[in-house]
PDB file of C-alpha atoms in Angstrom:
ATOM      1  CA  UNK X   1      85.120 112.333  84.075  1.00 40.00           C
ATOM      2  CA  UNK X   2      84.231 109.037  85.998  1.00 44.00           C
ATOM      3  CA  UNK X   3      81.547 108.776  88.668  1.00 46.00           C
ATOM      4  CA  UNK X   4      84.118 108.663  91.248  1.00 46.00           C
ATOM      5  CA  UNK X   5      86.049 111.667  90.224  1.00 47.00           C
ATOM      6  CA  UNK X   6      82.856 113.796  90.106  1.00 47.00           C
ATOM      7  CA  UNK X   7      81.969 112.519  93.671  1.00 51.00           C
ATOM      8  CA  UNK X   8      85.494 112.559  95.306  1.00 53.00           C
ATOM      9  CA  UNK X   9      84.827 115.801  96.975  1.00 53.00           C
ATOM     10  CA  UNK X  10      82.019 114.062  98.946  1.00 59.00           C
ATOM     11  CA  UNK X  11      83.467 112.088 101.870  1.00 67.00           C
ATOM     12  CA  UNK X  12      81.269 109.040 102.472  1.00 85.00           C
ATOM     13  CA  UNK X  13      81.908 105.767 104.469  1.00 93.00           C
ATOM     14  CA  UNK X  14      82.658 102.337 102.962  1.00 94.00           C
ATOM     15  CA  UNK X  15      81.156  99.072 103.706  1.00 95.00           C
ATOM     16  CA  UNK X  16      84.111  96.588 104.577  1.00 95.00           C
ATOM     17  CA  UNK X  17      83.548  93.094 104.046  1.00 94.00           C
ATOM     18  CA  UNK X  18      85.426  89.672 103.835  1.00 91.00           C
ATOM     19  CA  UNK X  19      85.991  87.765 100.727  1.00 91.00           C
ATOM     20  CA  UNK X  20      88.103  84.510 100.516  1.00 88.00           C
ATOM     21  CA  UNK X  21      90.164  85.682 103.725  1.00 85.00           C
ATOM     22  CA  UNK X  22      90.862  89.003 102.167  1.00 90.00           C
ATOM     23  CA  UNK X  23      89.392  92.544 103.195  1.00 93.00           C
ATOM     24  CA  UNK X  24      87.456  94.596 100.681  1.00 95.00           C
ATOM     25  CA  UNK X  25      85.362  97.689 100.698  1.00 95.00           C
ATOM     26  CA  UNK X  26      82.263  99.125  98.630  1.00 94.00           C
ATOM     27  CA  UNK X  27      81.315 102.736  98.619  1.00 94.00           C
ATOM     28  CA  UNK X  28      78.162 102.897 100.830  1.00 93.00           C
ATOM     29  CA  UNK X  29      76.612 105.561  98.253  1.00 91.00           C
ATOM     30  CA  UNK X  30      75.954 102.520  95.686  1.00 91.00           C
ATOM     31  CA  UNK X  31      74.452 100.307  98.303  1.00 93.00           C
ATOM     32  CA  UNK X  32      70.756 100.283  99.167  1.00 92.00           C
ATOM     33  CA  UNK X  33      70.428  97.167 101.097  1.00 93.00           C
ATOM     34  CA  UNK X  34      72.553  94.730 103.136  1.00 94.00           C
ATOM     35  CA  UNK X  35      70.773  91.275 103.612  1.00 94.00           C
ATOM     36  CA  UNK X  36      71.530  87.661 104.065  1.00 93.00           C
ATOM     37  CA  UNK X  37      71.699  85.412 101.015  1.00 92.00           C
ATOM     38  CA  UNK X  38      68.144  84.481  99.888  1.00 93.00           C
ATOM     39  CA  UNK X  39      67.171  81.511  97.949  1.00 93.00           C
ATOM     40  CA  UNK X  40      67.655  82.089  94.268  1.00 94.00           C
ATOM     41  CA  UNK X  41      67.226  80.869  90.968  1.00 94.00           C
ATOM     42  CA  UNK X  42      70.233  79.927  88.792  1.00 92.00           C
ATOM     43  CA  UNK X  43      70.081  81.473  85.290  1.00 86.00           C
ATOM     44  CA  UNK X  44      70.820  79.055  82.343  1.00 85.00           C
ATOM     45  CA  UNK X  45      73.938  79.700  80.225  1.00 84.00           C
ATOM     46  CA  UNK X  46      74.772  82.812  82.620  1.00 86.00           C
ATOM     47  CA  UNK X  47      78.475  83.785  82.903  1.00 88.00           C
ATOM     48  CA  UNK X  48      80.465  82.162  85.768  1.00 88.00           C
ATOM     49  CA  UNK X  49      80.135  85.402  87.782  1.00 91.00           C
ATOM     50  CA  UNK X  50      76.323  85.356  87.688  1.00 92.00           C
ATOM     51  CA  UNK X  51      74.781  82.958  90.375  1.00 92.00           C
ATOM     52  CA  UNK X  52      71.211  83.632  89.721  1.00 93.00           C
ATOM     53  CA  UNK X  53      68.453  85.820  90.405  1.00 92.00           C
ATOM     54  CA  UNK X  54      66.063  86.538  93.330  1.00 94.00           C
ATOM     55  CA  UNK X  55      62.885  88.788  93.987  1.00 93.00           C
ATOM     56  CA  UNK X  56      63.150  91.829  96.131  1.00 91.00           C
ATOM     57  CA  UNK X  57      60.487  94.626  96.786  1.00 88.00           C
ATOM     58  CA  UNK X  58      58.675  93.873  93.433  1.00 86.00           C
ATOM     59  CA  UNK X  59      62.030  93.574  91.185  1.00 87.00           C
ATOM     60  CA  UNK X  60      64.342  90.893  90.150  1.00 89.00           C
ATOM     61  CA  UNK X  61      67.840  91.167  91.685  1.00 92.00           C
ATOM     62  CA  UNK X  62      70.738  89.641  89.731  1.00 92.00           C
ATOM     63  CA  UNK X  63      73.299  87.932  91.998  1.00 94.00           C
ATOM     64  CA  UNK X  64      76.906  88.935  91.352  1.00 94.00           C
ATOM     65  CA  UNK X  65      79.477  86.339  92.390  1.00 94.00           C
ATOM     66  CA  UNK X  66      82.341  88.318  93.410  1.00 93.00           C
ATOM     67  CA  UNK X  67      84.646  85.283  93.980  1.00 93.00           C
ATOM     68  CA  UNK X  68      84.187  83.977  90.472  1.00 92.00           C
ATOM     69  CA  UNK X  69      84.746  87.646  89.031  1.00 91.00           C
ATOM     70  CA  UNK X  70      87.928  88.023  91.002  1.00 91.00           C
ATOM     71  CA  UNK X  71      88.902  84.555  89.973  1.00 90.00           C
ATOM     72  CA  UNK X  72      89.136  83.428  93.724  1.00 91.00           C
ATOM     73  CA  UNK X  73      88.487  80.151  95.061  1.00 89.00           C
ATOM     74  CA  UNK X  74      84.612  79.232  95.512  1.00 88.00           C
ATOM     75  CA  UNK X  75      83.272  78.773  98.958  1.00 86.00           C
ATOM     76  CA  UNK X  76      83.174  74.834  98.308  1.00 86.00           C
ATOM     77  CA  UNK X  77      86.678  74.886  97.079  1.00 90.00           C
ATOM     78  CA  UNK X  78      87.927  76.696 100.118  1.00 89.00           C
ATOM     79  CA  UNK X  79      85.704  74.440 102.519  1.00 90.00           C
ATOM     80  CA  UNK X  80      87.273  71.319 100.840  1.00 93.00           C
ATOM     81  CA  UNK X  81      90.852  72.630 101.172  1.00 94.00           C
ATOM     82  CA  UNK X  82      90.195  73.553 104.841  1.00 93.00           C
ATOM     83  CA  UNK X  83      88.903  70.015 105.769  1.00 95.00           C
ATOM     84  CA  UNK X  84      91.601  68.162 103.780  1.00 97.00           C
ATOM     85  CA  UNK X  85      94.212  70.282 105.788  1.00 97.00           C
ATOM     86  CA  UNK X  86      92.720  69.601 108.987  1.00 97.00           C
ATOM     87  CA  UNK X  87      92.129  65.695 108.100  1.00 97.00           C
ATOM     88  CA  UNK X  88      95.986  65.611 107.131  1.00 98.00           C
ATOM     89  CA  UNK X  89      97.020  67.123 110.659  1.00 97.00           C
ATOM     90  CA  UNK X  90      94.823  64.600 112.395  1.00 97.00           C
ATOM     91  CA  UNK X  91      96.586  61.836 110.420  1.00 97.00           C
ATOM     92  CA  UNK X  92     100.066  63.483 111.360  1.00 97.00           C
ATOM     93  CA  UNK X  93      99.235  62.865 115.034  1.00 97.00           C
ATOM     94  CA  UNK X  94      97.895  59.567 114.614  1.00 97.00           C
ATOM     95  CA  UNK X  95     101.123  58.638 113.008  1.00 97.00           C
ATOM     96  CA  UNK X  96     102.946  60.626 115.753  1.00 97.00           C
ATOM     97  CA  UNK X  97     101.466  58.411 118.429  1.00 96.00           C
ATOM     98  CA  UNK X  98     102.160  55.123 116.415  1.00 96.00           C
ATOM     99  CA  UNK X  99     105.777  56.447 115.989  1.00 96.00           C
ATOM    100  CA  UNK X 100     105.926  56.807 119.726  1.00 95.00           C
ATOM    101  CA  UNK X 101     104.625  53.300 120.308  1.00 95.00           C
ATOM    102  CA  UNK X 102     107.264  51.778 118.029  1.00 95.00           C
ATOM    103  CA  UNK X 103     110.065  53.588 119.885  1.00 93.00           C
ATOM    104  CA  UNK X 104     108.911  52.367 122.951  1.00 92.00           C
ATOM    105  CA  UNK X 105     108.525  48.651 121.644  1.00 92.00           C
ATOM    106  CA  UNK X 106     111.750  48.733 119.730  1.00 91.00           C
ATOM    107  CA  UNK X 107     113.814  51.091 122.019  1.00 88.00           C
ATOM    108  CA  UNK X 108     114.824  53.151 119.035  1.00 90.00           C
ATOM    109  CA  UNK X 109     115.085  56.884 119.377  1.00 90.00           C
ATOM    110  CA  UNK X 110     111.856  58.885 118.808  1.00 92.00           C
ATOM    111  CA  UNK X 111     112.789  61.314 115.999  1.00 93.00           C
ATOM    112  CA  UNK X 112     109.437  63.376 115.707  1.00 95.00           C
ATOM    113  CA  UNK X 113     108.617  66.907 117.123  1.00 94.00           C
ATOM    114  CA  UNK X 114     108.299  66.993 120.660  1.00 94.00           C
ATOM    115  CA  UNK X 115     107.626  70.603 120.618  1.00 96.00           C
ATOM    116  CA  UNK X 116     103.903  71.458 119.927  1.00 96.00           C
ATOM    117  CA  UNK X 117     104.803  74.589 117.996  1.00 97.00           C
ATOM    118  CA  UNK X 118     107.252  72.766 115.715  1.00 96.00           C
ATOM    119  CA  UNK X 119     104.753  70.246 114.156  1.00 96.00           C
ATOM    120  CA  UNK X 120     102.553  71.125 111.154  1.00 96.00           C
ATOM    121  CA  UNK X 121      99.497  71.493 113.132  1.00 97.00           C
ATOM    122  CA  UNK X 122     101.141  73.669 115.562  1.00 97.00           C
ATOM    123  CA  UNK X 123     102.824  75.926 112.865  1.00 97.00           C
ATOM    124  CA  UNK X 124      99.479  76.494 111.109  1.00 96.00           C
ATOM    125  CA  UNK X 125      97.501  77.293 114.523  1.00 96.00           C
ATOM    126  CA  UNK X 126     100.064  79.709 115.659  1.00 96.00           C
ATOM    127  CA  UNK X 127      99.715  81.616 112.413  1.00 93.00           C
ATOM    128  CA  UNK X 128      95.766  81.193 111.911  1.00 91.00           C
ATOM    129  CA  UNK X 129      94.030  84.243 111.823  1.00 84.00           C
ATOM    130  CA  UNK X 130      89.869  84.342 111.770  1.00 82.00           C
ATOM    131  CA  UNK X 131      87.174  86.645 112.599  1.00 76.00           C
ATOM    132  CA  UNK X 132      85.157  84.091 113.950  1.00 81.00           C
ATOM    133  CA  UNK X 133      85.202  84.219 117.806  1.00 87.00           C
ATOM    134  CA  UNK X 134      83.569  80.782 117.791  1.00 91.00           C
ATOM    135  CA  UNK X 135      85.979  79.053 115.738  1.00 91.00           C
ATOM    136  CA  UNK X 136      88.769  81.020 117.674  1.00 93.00           C
ATOM    137  CA  UNK X 137      87.513  79.857 120.924  1.00 95.00           C
ATOM    138  CA  UNK X 138      86.808  76.273 119.597  1.00 96.00           C
ATOM    139  CA  UNK X 139      90.406  75.878 118.236  1.00 96.00           C
ATOM    140  CA  UNK X 140      91.910  77.130 121.713  1.00 96.00           C
ATOM    141  CA  UNK X 141      90.236  73.826 123.234  1.00 97.00           C
ATOM    142  CA  UNK X 142      93.010  72.094 121.529  1.00 96.00           C
ATOM    143  CA  UNK X 143      95.995  73.784 123.025  1.00 97.00           C
ATOM    144  CA  UNK X 144      96.459  72.049 126.159  1.00 97.00           C
ATOM    145  CA  UNK X 145      95.831  68.406 125.030  1.00 97.00           C
ATOM    146  CA  UNK X 146      98.063  69.124 121.997  1.00 98.00           C
ATOM    147  CA  UNK X 147     100.866  70.435 124.202  1.00 97.00           C
ATOM    148  CA  UNK X 148     100.407  67.379 126.605  1.00 96.00           C
ATOM    149  CA  UNK X 149     100.442  65.035 123.611  1.00 96.00           C
ATOM    150  CA  UNK X 150     103.899  66.233 122.372  1.00 97.00           C
ATOM    151  CA  UNK X 151     105.124  66.409 126.026  1.00 95.00           C
ATOM    152  CA  UNK X 152     104.546  62.738 126.506  1.00 95.00           C
ATOM    153  CA  UNK X 153     107.679  61.785 124.138  1.00 93.00           C
ATOM    154  CA  UNK X 154     109.819  63.507 126.927  1.00 92.00           C
ATOM    155  CA  UNK X 155     108.013  61.850 129.520  1.00 92.00           C
ATOM    156  CA  UNK X 156     108.678  58.333 127.976  1.00 92.00           C
ATOM    157  CA  UNK X 157     112.480  59.302 128.311  1.00 90.00           C
ATOM    158  CA  UNK X 158     111.982  60.077 131.757  1.00 91.00           C
ATOM    159  CA  UNK X 159     110.646  56.781 132.617  1.00 91.00           C
ATOM    160  CA  UNK X 160     114.163  55.112 132.202  1.00 86.00           C
ATOM    161  CA  UNK X 161     114.782  56.757 135.639  1.00 82.00           C
ATOM    162  CA  UNK X 162     112.033  54.628 137.144  1.00 74.00           C
ATOM    163  CA  UNK X 163     114.074  51.898 138.556  1.00 78.00           C
ATOM    164  CA  UNK X 164     113.957  48.188 137.656  1.00 85.00           C
ATOM    165  CA  UNK X 165     112.796  47.081 134.085  1.00 88.00           C
ATOM    166  CA  UNK X 166     109.274  46.367 135.191  1.00 89.00           C
ATOM    167  CA  UNK X 167     108.640  49.792 136.573  1.00 90.00           C
ATOM    168  CA  UNK X 168     110.260  51.450 133.405  1.00 90.00           C
ATOM    169  CA  UNK X 169     107.971  49.478 131.080  1.00 89.00           C
ATOM    170  CA  UNK X 170     104.828  49.992 133.281  1.00 92.00           C
ATOM    171  CA  UNK X 171     105.770  53.834 133.218  1.00 93.00           C
ATOM    172  CA  UNK X 172     106.173  53.905 129.322  1.00 92.00           C
ATOM    173  CA  UNK X 173     102.794  51.880 128.900  1.00 93.00           C
ATOM    174  CA  UNK X 174     100.797  54.194 131.256  1.00 94.00           C
ATOM    175  CA  UNK X 175     102.129  57.172 129.489  1.00 93.00           C
ATOM    176  CA  UNK X 176     101.366  55.623 125.970  1.00 94.00           C
ATOM    177  CA  UNK X 177      97.835  54.792 127.375  1.00 95.00           C
ATOM    178  CA  UNK X 178      97.393  58.351 128.550  1.00 95.00           C
ATOM    179  CA  UNK X 179      98.127  59.732 125.184  1.00 95.00           C
ATOM    180  CA  UNK X 180      96.117  57.349 123.367  1.00 95.00           C
ATOM    181  CA  UNK X 181      93.095  57.530 125.657  1.00 95.00           C
ATOM    182  CA  UNK X 182      93.088  61.143 126.616  1.00 96.00           C
ATOM    183  CA  UNK X 183      95.057  63.588 124.725  1.00 96.00           C
ATOM    184  CA  UNK X 184      94.923  62.439 120.963  1.00 97.00           C
ATOM    185  CA  UNK X 185      91.183  61.971 120.997  1.00 97.00           C
ATOM    186  CA  UNK X 186      90.684  65.474 122.373  1.00 97.00           C
ATOM    187  CA  UNK X 187      92.992  67.042 119.659  1.00 97.00           C
ATOM    188  CA  UNK X 188      91.412  64.755 116.940  1.00 97.00           C
ATOM    189  CA  UNK X 189      87.811  65.769 118.244  1.00 97.00           C
ATOM    190  CA  UNK X 190      88.547  69.493 118.274  1.00 97.00           C
ATOM    191  CA  UNK X 191      89.819  69.313 114.603  1.00 97.00           C
ATOM    192  CA  UNK X 192      86.734  67.407 113.106  1.00 97.00           C
ATOM    193  CA  UNK X 193      84.359  69.679 115.147  1.00 97.00           C
ATOM    194  CA  UNK X 194      86.087  72.698 113.533  1.00 95.00           C
ATOM    195  CA  UNK X 195      85.315  71.595 110.216  1.00 93.00           C
ATOM    196  CA  UNK X 196      81.331  72.106 110.837  1.00 91.00           C
ATOM    197  CA  UNK X 197      81.945  75.339 112.564  1.00 90.00           C
ATOM    198  CA  UNK X 198      84.017  76.636 109.745  1.00 88.00           C
ATOM    199  CA  UNK X 199      81.203  75.341 107.205  1.00 82.00           C
ATOM    200  CA  UNK X 200      78.487  77.177 109.041  1.00 79.00           C
ATOM    201  CA  UNK X 201      80.449  80.276 109.519  1.00 71.00           C
ATOM    202  CA  UNK X 202      81.763  80.521 105.925  1.00 62.00           C
ATOM    203  CA  UNK X 203      78.558  79.415 104.404  1.00 64.00           C
ATOM    204  CA  UNK X 204      76.723  82.185 105.745  1.00 75.00           C
ATOM    205  CA  UNK X 205      76.916  84.647 102.745  1.00 86.00           C
ATOM    206  CA  UNK X 206      75.723  88.171 102.626  1.00 93.00           C
ATOM    207  CA  UNK X 207      74.460  90.347  99.801  1.00 95.00           C
ATOM    208  CA  UNK X 208      75.093  93.862  98.947  1.00 96.00           C
ATOM    209  CA  UNK X 209      72.186  95.258  96.786  1.00 95.00           C
ATOM    210  CA  UNK X 210      73.514  98.135  94.669  1.00 92.00           C
ATOM    211  CA  UNK X 211      71.353 101.140  93.514  1.00 83.00           C
ATOM    212  CA  UNK X 212      70.777 101.803  89.778  1.00 72.00           C
ATOM    213  CA  UNK X 213      68.553 100.898  86.970  1.00 70.00           C
ATOM    214  CA  UNK X 214      69.559  97.247  86.907  1.00 69.00           C
ATOM    215  CA  UNK X 215      69.202  95.455  90.345  1.00 86.00           C
ATOM    216  CA  UNK X 216      72.462  93.826  91.152  1.00 92.00           C
ATOM    217  CA  UNK X 217      73.596  92.151  94.277  1.00 95.00           C
ATOM    218  CA  UNK X 218      77.111  91.384  95.190  1.00 95.00           C
ATOM    219  CA  UNK X 219      77.678  88.088  97.072  1.00 95.00           C
ATOM    220  CA  UNK X 220      80.267  88.579 100.002  1.00 94.00           C
ATOM    221  CA  UNK X 221      81.326  86.195 102.846  1.00 90.00           C
ATOM    222  CA  UNK X 222      80.682  88.543 105.733  1.00 88.00           C
ATOM    223  CA  UNK X 223      79.979  92.293 106.324  1.00 92.00           C
ATOM    224  CA  UNK X 224      82.297  93.609 108.868  1.00 90.00           C
ATOM    225  CA  UNK X 225      81.616  97.359 109.419  1.00 91.00           C
ATOM    226  CA  UNK X 226      80.946 100.504 107.966  1.00 92.00           C
ATOM    227  CA  UNK X 227      84.027 103.187 108.040  1.00 92.00           C
ATOM    228  CA  UNK X 228      85.747 105.838 106.401  1.00 91.00           C
ATOM    229  CA  UNK X 229      88.763 104.663 104.224  1.00 91.00           C
ATOM    230  CA  UNK X 230      91.746 106.687 103.038  1.00 90.00           C
ATOM    231  CA  UNK X 231      93.994 105.918  99.967  1.00 84.00           C
ATOM    232  CA  UNK X 232      97.094 103.883 100.423  1.00 79.00           C
ATOM    233  CA  UNK X 233     100.307 104.551  98.552  1.00 68.00           C
ATOM    234  CA  UNK X 234     101.730 101.022  98.059  1.00 60.00           C
ATOM    235  CA  UNK X 235     104.136 102.033  95.091  1.00 55.00           C
ATOM    236  CA  UNK X 236     104.723  99.819  92.112  1.00 49.00           C
ATOM    237  CA  UNK X 237     102.584  96.961  93.852  1.00 52.00           C
ATOM    238  CA  UNK X 238      99.478  99.093  93.406  1.00 55.00           C
ATOM    239  CA  UNK X 239      99.199  98.367  89.706  1.00 56.00           C
ATOM    240  CA  UNK X 240      99.456  94.681  90.234  1.00 51.00           C
ATOM    241  CA  UNK X 241      97.025  94.671  93.212  1.00 56.00           C
ATOM    242  CA  UNK X 242      94.449  96.656  91.205  1.00 53.00           C
ATOM    243  CA  UNK X 243      94.818  95.058  87.905  1.00 64.00           C
ATOM    244  CA  UNK X 244      91.276  93.601  87.942  1.00 75.00           C
ATOM    245  CA  UNK X 245      88.734  95.936  86.432  1.00 81.00           C
ATOM    246  CA  UNK X 246      86.683  95.364  89.548  1.00 88.00           C
ATOM    247  CA  UNK X 247      89.169  96.767  91.977  1.00 90.00           C
ATOM    248  CA  UNK X 248      89.455 100.552  92.011  1.00 88.00           C
ATOM    249  CA  UNK X 249      92.378 101.107  94.470  1.00 88.00           C
ATOM    250  CA  UNK X 250      94.055 100.296  97.766  1.00 90.00           C
ATOM    251  CA  UNK X 251      92.850 101.611 100.863  1.00 91.00           C
ATOM    252  CA  UNK X 252      93.319 101.815 104.504  1.00 91.00           C
ATOM    253  CA  UNK X 253      90.760 102.059 107.380  1.00 91.00           C
ATOM    254  CA  UNK X 254      91.402 103.393 111.093  1.00 87.00           C
ATOM    255  CA  UNK X 255      91.904 100.302 113.388  1.00 80.00           C
ATOM    256  CA  UNK X 256      92.591  97.789 110.555  1.00 85.00           C
ATOM    257  CA  UNK X 257      95.909  96.531 110.137  1.00 86.00           C
ATOM    258  CA  UNK X 258      95.323  94.974 106.683  1.00 88.00           C
ATOM    259  CA  UNK X 259      95.216  96.722 103.313  1.00 90.00           C
ATOM    260  CA  UNK X 260      91.633  96.945 101.717  1.00 93.00           C
ATOM    261  CA  UNK X 261      90.751  96.547  97.955  1.00 93.00           C
ATOM    262  CA  UNK X 262      88.197  98.910  97.131  1.00 93.00           C
ATOM    263  CA  UNK X 263      85.591  97.574  94.572  1.00 93.00           C
ATOM    264  CA  UNK X 264      84.814  99.599  91.387  1.00 90.00           C
ATOM    265  CA  UNK X 265      81.142  99.707  91.560  1.00 88.00           C
ATOM    266  CA  UNK X 266      80.258 101.761  88.597  1.00 86.00           C
ATOM    267  CA  UNK X 267      82.301  99.120  86.459  1.00 85.00           C
ATOM    268  CA  UNK X 268      80.364  96.088  88.417  1.00 87.00           C
ATOM    269  CA  UNK X 269      76.933  97.974  87.759  1.00 85.00           C
ATOM    270  CA  UNK X 270      77.846  98.269  83.980  1.00 81.00           C
ATOM    271  CA  UNK X 271      78.417  94.617  83.836  1.00 74.00           C
ATOM    272  CA  UNK X 272      75.007  94.180  85.364  1.00 63.00           C
ATOM    273  CA  UNK X 273      73.487  96.344  82.720  1.00 62.00           C
ATOM    274  CA  UNK X 274      75.208  94.197  80.078  1.00 65.00           C
ATOM    275  CA  UNK X 275      73.910  90.977  81.521  1.00 63.00           C
ATOM    276  CA  UNK X 276      70.288  92.436  81.819  1.00 61.00           C
ATOM    277  CA  UNK X 277      70.649  93.388  78.140  1.00 59.00           C
ATOM    278  CA  UNK X 278      71.526  89.904  77.130  1.00 57.00           C
ATOM    279  CA  UNK X 279      68.855  88.464  79.120  1.00 57.00           C
ATOM    280  CA  UNK X 280      66.247  90.752  77.606  1.00 56.00           C
ATOM    281  CA  UNK X 281      67.515  89.919  74.082  1.00 53.00           C
ATOM    282  CA  UNK X 282      67.308  86.259  74.878  1.00 54.00           C
ATOM    283  CA  UNK X 283      63.697  86.678  76.189  1.00 54.00           C
ATOM    284  CA  UNK X 284      62.718  88.697  73.006  1.00 50.00           C
ATOM    285  CA  UNK X 285      64.167  85.971  70.647  1.00 52.00           C
TER     286      UNK X 285
END
């Protein structure tokens, strides 16, 4: 009989946390401390899921890197992908304005998106979700200038009704100057500043220190809440979603729309015991 089977009759809350954008939880019975990630010392020749050790209340805590153990992106890789995506969306809009200028100069039809929800940035933003109120509020500052930027293509077309050729040219040039000097810099500025907000938020890791003979700390992205969870029946997908030895089952929590992966903490603690034994053997040798 497993530890979980022996204690299933005892209902206990779980600690919900984020990891690489996903929602996970850990049985609170196994967690002794929740803390910010401290300074730690890397362990030479350690497995990739062991980030290092740090002192806590007279003992040494081994840091267990859940991202590495679950074969998820590292924080650095996630940050690099996010910034690369934002840089690509910035370049899209620089190219968009250049294409509008060419259209004005040559008289050729403008063929790029005039709907702010149809460009790649708009599609990404409409589907983007974050638990960070700061990042969400910051990106919202982009909505108005981004909409106005795309609307300038229609305003340029409307300039043709301005009257004589000089009036038409002046109207189009004034519209282009407005998008270059106002809307585009605002959109690019919001995207550039979003990188730092994302970096500060995502690189503010937490540690769940587990109870047990071997002190083990789980590195997580963000601790959200403590809630009671219930097992979710997800049919044939359940076996695929819990294939990792570190995932016990799929659960739900009241007020959460997402499915939650529950960690198998006894199995993780066993890994900690094995690492501790290897370290002890290495020291003895």
